[in-house]
Short mmCIF file of C-alpha atoms and ligand atoms in Angstrom, two decimals:
data_model
loop_
_atom_site.label_atom_id
_atom_site.label_comp_id
_atom_site.label_asym_id
_atom_site.label_seq_id
_atom_site.Cartn_x
_atom_site.Cartn_y
_atom_site.Cartn_z
CA MET A 4 104.80 56.70 10.07
CA LYS A 5 104.62 53.41 12.00
CA LEU A 6 102.98 53.39 15.43
CA LYS A 7 105.58 52.82 18.14
CA VAL A 8 104.91 50.21 20.83
CA LEU A 9 107.11 49.97 23.92
CA ILE A 10 106.94 46.73 25.92
CA ALA A 11 108.49 47.52 29.29
CA ASP A 12 108.21 44.11 30.96
CA LYS A 13 108.85 40.46 30.21
CA PHE A 14 106.73 39.35 27.22
CA PRO A 15 106.87 36.10 25.22
CA GLU A 16 108.98 36.38 22.04
CA LYS A 17 106.30 34.81 19.81
CA TYR A 18 103.86 37.64 20.56
CA ILE A 19 106.46 40.35 19.99
CA GLN A 20 106.84 38.95 16.50
CA GLU A 21 103.05 39.04 16.03
CA LEU A 22 103.12 42.76 16.82
CA LYS A 23 105.96 43.35 14.38
CA ASP A 24 103.93 41.53 11.75
CA LEU A 25 101.23 44.18 12.25
CA ASP A 26 103.65 46.70 10.83
CA LEU A 27 104.29 48.36 14.17
CA GLU A 28 107.65 49.54 15.46
CA VAL A 29 108.14 47.39 18.54
CA ILE A 30 110.66 48.25 21.24
CA TYR A 31 111.19 45.45 23.76
CA GLU A 32 112.90 46.63 26.96
CA PRO A 33 111.88 44.19 29.71
CA LYS A 34 114.33 45.58 32.24
CA LEU A 35 112.95 49.13 32.33
CA GLY A 36 111.80 50.30 35.75
CA GLU A 37 109.52 53.08 37.00
CA ASN A 38 112.29 55.69 36.87
CA ASP A 39 113.35 54.81 33.32
CA LEU A 40 109.87 55.10 31.84
CA PRO A 41 109.45 58.91 31.65
CA LYS A 42 112.29 59.04 29.13
CA ALA A 43 111.69 55.67 27.46
CA ALA A 44 107.99 56.27 26.83
CA GLU A 45 108.38 59.90 25.77
CA ASP A 46 107.95 59.17 22.12
CA VAL A 47 105.77 56.03 21.96
CA ASP A 48 102.12 55.57 21.00
CA ILE A 49 101.39 52.39 22.93
CA LEU A 50 102.95 51.27 26.20
CA VAL A 51 102.64 47.68 27.47
CA VAL A 52 103.52 46.85 31.09
CA ARG A 53 103.04 44.10 33.62
CA SER A 54 104.12 45.24 37.09
CA THR A 55 106.34 48.14 35.97
CA VAL A 56 104.94 51.32 37.48
CA VAL A 57 103.68 53.94 35.03
CA ASN A 58 103.74 57.07 37.16
CA GLU A 59 102.40 60.57 36.63
CA GLU A 60 105.75 61.79 35.30
CA THR A 61 105.76 59.14 32.56
CA ILE A 62 102.28 60.17 31.51
CA ASN A 63 102.89 63.91 31.70
CA ASN A 64 106.19 63.62 29.88
CA SER A 65 104.75 61.58 27.01
CA LYS A 66 104.26 63.41 23.73
CA LYS A 67 102.00 61.00 21.89
CA LEU A 68 101.10 58.20 24.25
CA ASN A 69 97.57 57.09 23.42
CA LEU A 70 97.13 53.66 24.96
CA ILE A 71 98.60 51.92 28.02
CA ILE A 72 97.92 48.21 28.28
CA ARG A 73 98.31 46.40 31.58
CA ALA A 74 99.31 42.91 30.47
CA GLY A 75 97.50 41.45 33.45
CA SER A 76 94.55 42.22 35.71
CA GLY A 77 95.29 44.87 38.40
CA VAL A 78 95.80 48.41 37.06
CA ASN A 79 96.97 50.02 40.30
CA ASN A 80 100.54 50.38 38.95
CA ILE A 81 99.28 52.95 36.42
CA ALA A 82 98.60 56.61 37.33
CA ILE A 83 95.12 56.49 35.88
CA SER A 84 94.05 59.95 37.06
CA ALA A 85 96.97 61.46 35.11
CA ALA A 86 95.99 59.37 32.06
CA ASN A 87 92.39 60.62 32.38
CA LYS A 88 93.54 64.23 32.21
CA LYS A 89 95.44 63.64 28.95
CA GLY A 90 92.81 61.41 27.33
CA ILE A 91 95.12 58.37 27.33
CA TYR A 92 93.31 55.04 27.21
CA VAL A 93 94.16 52.43 29.84
CA ALA A 94 93.18 48.82 29.14
CA ASN A 95 93.83 45.49 30.88
CA CYS A 96 93.53 41.77 30.15
CA PRO A 97 90.85 40.58 32.60
CA GLY A 98 90.60 36.90 33.41
CA MET A 99 93.61 35.84 31.38
CA ASN A 100 95.72 34.95 34.41
CA ALA A 101 92.86 33.97 36.72
CA VAL A 102 93.46 30.22 36.58
CA ALA A 103 97.17 30.67 37.36
CA VAL A 104 96.40 32.76 40.46
CA ALA A 105 93.70 30.30 41.56
CA GLU A 106 96.14 27.41 41.21
CA LEU A 107 98.70 29.24 43.34
CA THR A 108 96.00 30.00 45.93
CA ILE A 109 95.10 26.33 46.21
CA GLY A 110 98.81 25.51 46.41
CA LEU A 111 99.26 27.99 49.27
CA MET A 112 96.22 26.56 51.05
CA ILE A 113 97.71 23.08 51.00
CA ALA A 114 101.18 24.44 51.82
CA LEU A 115 99.76 26.09 54.95
CA ASP A 116 97.83 23.03 56.03
CA ARG A 117 100.72 20.60 55.53
CA PHE A 118 103.64 22.96 56.36
CA ILE A 119 105.22 22.08 53.00
CA PRO A 120 107.79 24.93 52.85
CA ASP A 121 109.04 24.13 56.39
CA ASN A 122 109.23 20.41 55.59
CA VAL A 123 111.44 21.19 52.61
CA ALA A 124 113.60 23.76 54.42
CA ASP A 125 114.30 21.31 57.27
CA PHE A 126 115.15 18.50 54.87
CA ARG A 127 117.60 20.77 53.07
CA ASN A 128 119.17 21.54 56.44
CA GLY A 129 119.55 17.83 57.24
CA ILE A 130 116.63 17.66 59.69
CA TRP A 131 114.00 14.87 59.70
CA ASN A 132 110.85 15.73 61.66
CA LYS A 133 107.85 13.59 60.76
CA ASP A 134 106.24 14.25 64.14
CA LYS A 135 106.32 18.02 63.81
CA TYR A 136 104.90 17.98 60.30
CA SER A 137 102.14 15.45 60.86
CA LYS A 138 99.63 18.04 62.10
CA GLY A 139 97.77 19.00 58.93
CA LYS A 140 94.02 19.39 59.50
CA GLY A 141 92.83 18.45 56.00
CA LEU A 142 90.76 20.66 53.71
CA LYS A 143 87.65 18.52 53.06
CA GLY A 144 84.65 19.97 54.87
CA LYS A 145 86.51 23.11 55.93
CA THR A 146 84.95 26.52 55.30
CA LEU A 147 86.61 28.82 52.80
CA GLY A 148 85.71 32.52 52.55
CA ILE A 149 86.55 34.14 49.22
CA ILE A 150 86.76 37.92 49.47
CA GLY A 151 86.30 39.32 45.95
CA VAL A 152 84.56 36.80 43.70
CA GLY A 153 85.64 38.10 40.29
CA ASN A 154 87.65 36.21 37.69
CA ILE A 155 90.17 34.78 40.15
CA GLY A 156 87.76 34.31 43.06
CA LYS A 157 85.47 32.23 40.82
CA GLU A 158 88.32 29.97 39.68
CA VAL A 159 89.32 29.46 43.33
CA ALA A 160 85.70 28.62 44.19
CA LYS A 161 85.46 25.96 41.46
CA ARG A 162 88.63 24.27 42.68
CA ALA A 163 87.69 24.47 46.36
CA LEU A 164 84.26 22.94 45.62
CA ALA A 165 86.05 20.04 43.94
CA PHE A 166 87.94 19.61 47.25
CA GLU A 167 84.53 19.28 48.96
CA MET A 168 85.00 22.45 51.01
CA ASN A 169 82.14 24.74 52.12
CA VAL A 170 82.71 27.77 49.96
CA TYR A 171 81.35 31.21 50.87
CA GLY A 172 81.94 34.52 49.12
CA LYS A 173 81.76 38.27 49.59
CA ASP A 174 81.69 40.80 46.76
CA ILE A 175 80.26 44.27 46.21
CA SER A 176 78.32 42.88 43.25
CA ARG A 177 75.97 39.90 43.30
CA ILE A 178 77.97 36.70 42.93
CA GLU A 179 77.12 34.95 39.68
CA GLY A 180 78.57 31.99 37.79
CA VAL A 181 79.52 29.86 40.81
CA GLN A 182 77.25 28.13 43.31
CA ILE A 183 78.50 29.56 46.59
CA LYS A 184 76.76 31.25 49.50
CA ASP A 185 76.87 35.03 49.08
CA PHE A 186 77.50 37.05 52.28
CA SER A 187 76.94 40.77 52.53
CA GLU A 188 78.70 41.40 55.85
CA MET A 189 82.27 40.52 56.76
CA ASP A 190 81.43 40.24 60.49
CA GLN A 191 79.02 37.43 59.61
CA LEU A 192 81.32 35.66 57.16
CA LEU A 193 84.78 35.80 58.75
CA PRO A 194 83.89 34.08 62.05
CA LEU A 195 82.75 31.03 60.05
CA CYS A 196 85.89 30.64 57.96
CA ASP A 197 88.74 28.20 58.53
CA ILE A 198 90.46 29.77 55.53
CA VAL A 199 90.08 33.27 54.07
CA THR A 200 91.46 34.16 50.65
CA ILE A 201 91.57 37.71 49.27
CA HIS A 202 91.02 38.45 45.56
CA LEU A 203 90.17 42.16 45.55
CA PRO A 204 91.52 44.97 43.39
CA ALA A 205 93.52 47.73 45.09
CA THR A 206 91.10 50.66 45.30
CA PRO A 207 90.47 53.44 47.83
CA GLN A 208 87.65 51.24 49.20
CA THR A 209 89.80 48.12 49.68
CA LYS A 210 92.92 49.87 50.99
CA GLY A 211 93.53 48.70 54.55
CA LEU A 212 90.31 46.65 54.54
CA PHE A 213 91.98 43.85 56.50
CA ASN A 214 92.76 45.75 59.69
CA LYS A 215 92.57 45.07 63.43
CA GLN A 216 88.78 44.98 63.30
CA MET A 217 88.59 42.43 60.45
CA PHE A 218 91.18 40.23 62.16
CA SER A 219 89.08 40.35 65.33
CA TYR A 220 86.28 38.56 63.41
CA MET A 221 88.56 35.72 62.29
CA LYS A 222 88.76 32.34 64.04
CA ASN A 223 91.81 31.45 66.13
CA GLY A 224 94.22 29.40 64.05
CA ALA A 225 92.55 30.33 60.73
CA TYR A 226 94.58 30.54 57.52
CA LEU A 227 94.71 33.78 55.53
CA ILE A 228 95.88 33.96 51.91
CA ASN A 229 96.47 37.15 49.94
CA THR A 230 97.47 36.92 46.30
CA SER A 231 95.90 40.26 45.32
CA ARG A 232 97.65 43.46 46.49
CA HIS A 233 99.59 44.18 49.69
CA ASP A 234 97.80 47.40 50.62
CA ILE A 235 94.54 45.56 51.28
CA ILE A 236 96.14 44.27 54.49
CA VAL A 237 97.47 46.51 57.27
CA GLU A 238 100.74 44.73 57.85
CA GLU A 239 101.22 45.86 61.49
CA ASP A 240 97.70 44.67 62.38
CA LEU A 241 98.36 41.37 60.65
CA LEU A 242 101.53 40.77 62.68
CA GLU A 243 99.59 41.57 65.86
CA ALA A 244 96.74 39.21 64.87
CA ILE A 245 99.21 36.41 64.16
CA LYS A 246 100.50 36.78 67.73
CA GLU A 247 97.07 36.99 69.30
CA LYS A 248 95.21 34.40 67.24
CA ASN A 249 97.94 32.17 65.84
CA LEU A 250 96.75 32.91 62.31
CA ARG A 251 98.80 31.21 59.60
CA VAL A 252 99.31 33.32 56.52
CA ALA A 253 100.45 32.95 52.89
CA LEU A 254 101.15 36.03 50.78
CA ASP A 255 102.11 36.47 47.14
CA VAL A 256 102.27 40.25 47.63
CA PHE A 257 103.74 42.34 50.46
CA LYS A 258 104.76 45.88 51.34
CA GLY A 259 108.18 46.79 49.94
CA GLU A 260 108.06 44.20 47.16
CA PRO A 261 111.09 44.85 44.90
CA GLU A 262 110.26 46.33 41.50
CA GLY A 263 112.95 44.36 39.71
CA LYS A 264 112.79 40.69 38.82
CA SER A 265 115.66 39.73 41.14
CA GLY A 266 117.73 41.23 43.93
CA GLU A 267 117.68 41.61 47.69
CA VAL A 268 114.53 41.70 49.75
CA LYS A 269 113.91 42.88 53.30
CA SER A 270 110.62 42.70 55.17
CA PRO A 271 109.39 42.32 58.77
CA LEU A 272 107.51 39.26 57.50
CA GLN A 273 110.72 37.38 56.82
CA ASN A 274 111.35 35.94 60.28
CA ASN A 275 107.82 35.00 61.19
CA PRO A 276 107.31 31.21 61.09
CA ASN A 277 103.53 31.66 60.58
CA ILE A 278 104.04 33.44 57.26
CA TYR A 279 104.92 32.03 53.86
CA VAL A 280 105.73 34.53 51.12
CA THR A 281 105.99 33.76 47.40
CA HIS A 282 107.59 36.15 44.92
CA HIS A 283 104.49 37.69 43.26
CA ILE A 284 104.29 34.67 40.98
CA GLY A 285 100.50 34.36 40.85
CA ALA A 286 100.33 35.14 37.14
CA SER A 287 103.67 33.64 36.25
CA THR A 288 102.81 30.37 34.56
CA GLU A 289 103.64 29.82 30.92
CA GLN A 290 99.93 29.32 30.19
CA ALA A 291 98.91 32.60 31.84
CA GLN A 292 101.69 34.64 30.29
CA ASP A 293 100.81 33.32 26.84
CA ALA A 294 97.11 34.04 27.40
CA VAL A 295 97.84 37.57 28.61
CA ALA A 296 100.25 38.26 25.73
CA GLU A 297 97.75 36.91 23.18
CA GLU A 298 95.07 39.20 24.62
CA THR A 299 97.44 42.18 24.57
CA VAL A 300 98.18 41.58 20.89
CA ARG A 301 94.46 41.20 20.18
CA ILE A 302 93.69 44.54 21.91
CA ILE A 303 96.41 46.32 19.93
CA LYS A 304 95.29 44.72 16.66
CA HIS A 305 91.66 45.72 17.24
CA TYR A 306 92.68 49.26 18.16
CA VAL A 307 94.95 49.66 15.13
CA HIS A 308 92.33 48.31 12.73
CA SER A 309 89.17 49.88 14.16
CA GLY A 310 90.10 52.46 16.82
CA VAL A 311 88.09 50.47 19.39
CA ILE A 312 89.70 49.88 22.80
CA ASP A 313 88.72 46.56 24.35
CA HIS A 314 88.76 46.34 28.17
CA TRP A 315 89.01 50.10 28.40
CA VAL A 316 89.17 50.66 32.18
CA ASN A 317 89.27 54.48 32.43
CA ARG A 318 86.11 55.17 30.47
CA ALA A 319 83.76 57.24 32.69
CA LYS A 320 81.26 54.91 34.35
CA VAL A 321 78.85 57.82 34.82
CA THR A 322 78.76 61.23 33.20
CA ASP A 323 76.91 64.45 33.97
CA ALA A 324 74.43 63.71 31.18
CA LYS A 325 70.84 64.36 32.22
CA TYR A 326 69.03 64.69 28.87
CA GLN A 327 69.03 62.75 25.61
CA LEU A 328 68.56 64.44 22.27
CA VAL A 329 68.00 62.18 19.25
CA VAL A 330 68.10 63.76 15.80
CA LYS A 331 67.25 61.67 12.75
CA HIS A 332 68.61 63.38 9.66
CA TYR A 333 69.64 62.95 6.03
CA ASP A 334 73.29 61.95 5.89
CA LYS A 335 74.63 65.03 4.14
CA PRO A 336 77.59 67.32 4.88
CA GLY A 337 76.83 70.18 7.26
CA VAL A 338 73.62 68.79 8.80
CA LEU A 339 75.24 67.70 12.04
CA ALA A 340 77.32 70.87 12.14
CA SER A 341 74.13 72.95 12.09
CA VAL A 342 72.60 70.87 14.92
CA LEU A 343 75.77 71.19 17.00
CA ASP A 344 75.84 74.92 16.35
CA VAL A 345 72.39 75.32 17.90
CA ILE A 346 73.55 73.39 20.98
CA ARG A 347 76.75 75.45 21.17
CA GLN A 348 74.74 78.67 21.05
CA GLY A 349 72.70 77.37 23.98
CA ASN A 350 76.01 76.84 25.85
CA ILE A 351 75.15 73.20 26.55
CA ASN A 352 77.90 70.61 26.95
CA ILE A 353 77.48 67.37 24.99
CA GLU A 354 78.66 64.54 27.29
CA GLU A 355 78.36 61.72 24.72
CA ILE A 356 77.52 61.59 21.03
CA GLU A 357 76.99 58.77 18.51
CA ASN A 358 75.97 59.05 14.86
CA ILE A 359 74.74 55.86 13.20
CA ILE A 360 73.95 55.48 9.50
CA PHE A 361 70.97 53.47 8.21
CA GLU A 362 71.63 50.87 5.52
CA GLY A 363 71.82 52.57 2.13
CA GLY A 364 73.52 55.67 3.57
CA ILE A 365 70.56 58.04 3.10
CA ALA A 366 69.39 58.52 6.67
CA ALA A 367 71.28 58.69 9.94
CA CYS A 368 70.53 58.98 13.64
CA CYS A 369 72.57 61.11 15.99
CA THR A 370 72.14 60.49 19.72
CA MET A 371 73.51 63.12 22.09
CA LYS A 372 73.63 63.06 25.88
CA LEU A 373 73.38 66.59 27.22
CA LYS A 374 74.25 68.11 30.55
CA LEU A 375 71.42 70.65 30.41
CA PRO A 376 68.02 70.52 28.66
CA ALA A 377 67.67 71.92 25.15
CA THR A 378 65.04 74.68 25.14
CA ALA A 379 61.85 74.57 23.04
CA GLU A 380 63.33 77.29 20.85
CA MET A 381 66.48 75.22 20.22
CA LEU A 382 64.43 72.13 19.34
CA LYS A 383 62.33 74.24 16.93
CA GLN A 384 65.47 75.60 15.28
CA ILE A 385 66.88 72.09 14.83
CA SER A 386 63.58 70.74 13.41
CA GLU A 387 63.34 73.57 10.91
CA ASN A 388 66.45 72.33 9.09
CA PRO A 389 64.98 70.66 5.93
CA ASN A 390 67.55 67.84 6.28
CA VAL A 391 66.35 66.92 9.75
CA ILE A 392 63.77 64.10 9.73
CA SER A 393 62.76 64.09 13.41
CA VAL A 394 63.85 65.35 16.83
CA SER A 395 63.20 63.85 20.24
CA HIS A 396 64.35 65.15 23.60
CA VAL A 397 63.89 63.34 26.94
CA GLU A 398 65.19 63.52 30.48
CA ILE A 399 67.27 60.44 31.37
N1 LIG B 26 99.38 37.75 42.36
C1 LIG B 26 99.26 38.00 41.09
O1 LIG B 26 100.15 37.74 40.29
C2 LIG B 26 97.99 38.60 40.59
C3 LIG B 26 97.23 39.41 41.37
N2 LIG B 26 96.06 39.92 40.90
C4 LIG B 26 95.28 40.79 41.79
O2 LIG B 26 94.02 40.20 42.02
C5 LIG B 26 92.99 41.17 41.89
C6 LIG B 26 91.71 40.51 41.47
O3 LIG B 26 91.86 40.04 40.16
P1 LIG B 26 90.64 39.54 39.26
O4 LIG B 26 89.87 38.51 39.96
O5 LIG B 26 91.21 39.26 37.94
O6 LIG B 26 89.78 40.89 39.20
P2 LIG B 26 88.23 41.03 38.95
O7 LIG B 26 88.00 42.44 38.64
O8 LIG B 26 87.75 39.99 38.00
O9 LIG B 26 87.59 40.69 40.38
C7 LIG B 26 87.63 41.54 41.47
C8 LIG B 26 86.33 41.38 42.25
O10 LIG B 26 86.41 42.17 43.43
C9 LIG B 26 85.14 42.78 43.62
N3 LIG B 26 85.31 43.98 44.44
C10 LIG B 26 85.84 45.16 44.09
N4 LIG B 26 85.84 46.01 45.13
C11 LIG B 26 85.27 45.35 46.17
C12 LIG B 26 84.99 45.68 47.53
N5 LIG B 26 85.26 46.90 48.02
N6 LIG B 26 84.39 44.75 48.31
C13 LIG B 26 84.08 43.52 47.81
N7 LIG B 26 84.33 43.14 46.52
C14 LIG B 26 84.93 44.04 45.73
C15 LIG B 26 84.64 43.10 42.22
O11 LIG B 26 83.26 43.27 42.19
C16 LIG B 26 85.10 41.86 41.46
O12 LIG B 26 84.13 40.85 41.45
C17 LIG B 26 93.56 42.16 40.84
O13 LIG B 26 92.98 43.44 40.97
C18 LIG B 26 95.02 42.16 41.14
O14 LIG B 26 95.30 43.18 42.08
C19 LIG B 26 95.60 39.62 39.65
C20 LIG B 26 96.32 38.80 38.83
C21 LIG B 26 97.61 38.28 39.21
O1 LIG B 27 102.39 40.19 35.57
C1 LIG B 27 102.62 39.86 36.71
O2 LIG B 27 103.51 39.09 37.05
C2 LIG B 27 101.72 40.41 37.83
C3 LIG B 27 100.31 40.07 37.57
C4 LIG B 27 99.37 40.84 38.41
O3 LIG B 27 99.61 41.15 39.54
C5 LIG B 27 98.08 41.23 37.81
O4 LIG B 27 97.76 40.77 36.70
O5 LIG B 27 97.36 42.02 38.43
#
């Protein structure tokens, strides 16, 4: 039976055909929303989404779902903890839309400095106001703080350096791959910045990070750009900070963003002249969508042909493994079963296991990560099997 793939978001036609050519049954339903998915994904093996929310109900209701691919970077629209419980892989396409988001960020930076959206709106309303719009400060020599220097943050840094800005960064990991000053504390970085741009994932640690306290560190009249996720900013505190400090702000994401591709929108940000909002278009260039779709097809192809999941995001980063048992053995039926039986009798959980065959197929090496130590008696029992070549056991 063919594997069934449901694409529940906009996806370029060319890549849908590539999936069909892989002999998969492909269902393309770009208009599906969060509430349609529990039914629509009930019977599929692979689900591909962009911003469509994959909630707990969709995951719990699915009968054979095995892989969810986020055709993009952020995976916060997928109920990963529910997927973990059912052993459903979640993968994403890191870096594929980074340039597109960086380009939008630079565009927003210039838009803020030169009041471009207001210029255009006035012109459309028959108003000419060169005086009012001749107050741009210029970007050269200004200090930019990049919060989250991952794939997108790095692309922003490269472009800002070409604009001859002073570029500083803040990340939980050491910043590598771009020559910018790395700050560890926000209260040291933010007071220096003329412009702050946020490129963080939505996680419990980043939720509400930009609150009253963070805004208190920012310069009066600074620009703030957020093209990552809305919940990193506390909207009420932002509105307060705009009043107090005359911050000017550009957002590609905001609270209450509509799920659909078009329709009405209502937000307290709408009537604030210091705020520009774009329609979550960071990733929406033809180049980025093609790159993301190509990567999605590649992930599916690799999975179908080898069972390997590239960019697997819900693989445990740490396990409870405390001991490593390595058994070299002759590659014959039943040898591993006898080793595992000894471990089972000792009531020890195997956290990870890998069996690799030497060239020629005579010998093999099985590496197991154990939660508890194997006893001397267990190791003796394993070694006594005539098909076991050697046994080693260490604490890790
Ligand atoms: N507007 C749009 O259309 C798009 C928005 N995004 C958003 O942008 C976010 C970033 O995307 P990428 O750069 O591709 O992700 P990435 O994973 O390459 O980079 C994120 C960086 O943030 C850092 N980080 C994580 N938690 C942190 C913390 N608590 N403090 C400081 N640094 C922290 C990570 O170490 C990493 O370097 C995505 O998670 C997504 O939410 C991504 C693509 C398109
Ligand atoms: O696919 C989209 O338009 C949204 C992209 C995005 O937010 C992401 O990749 O994290």
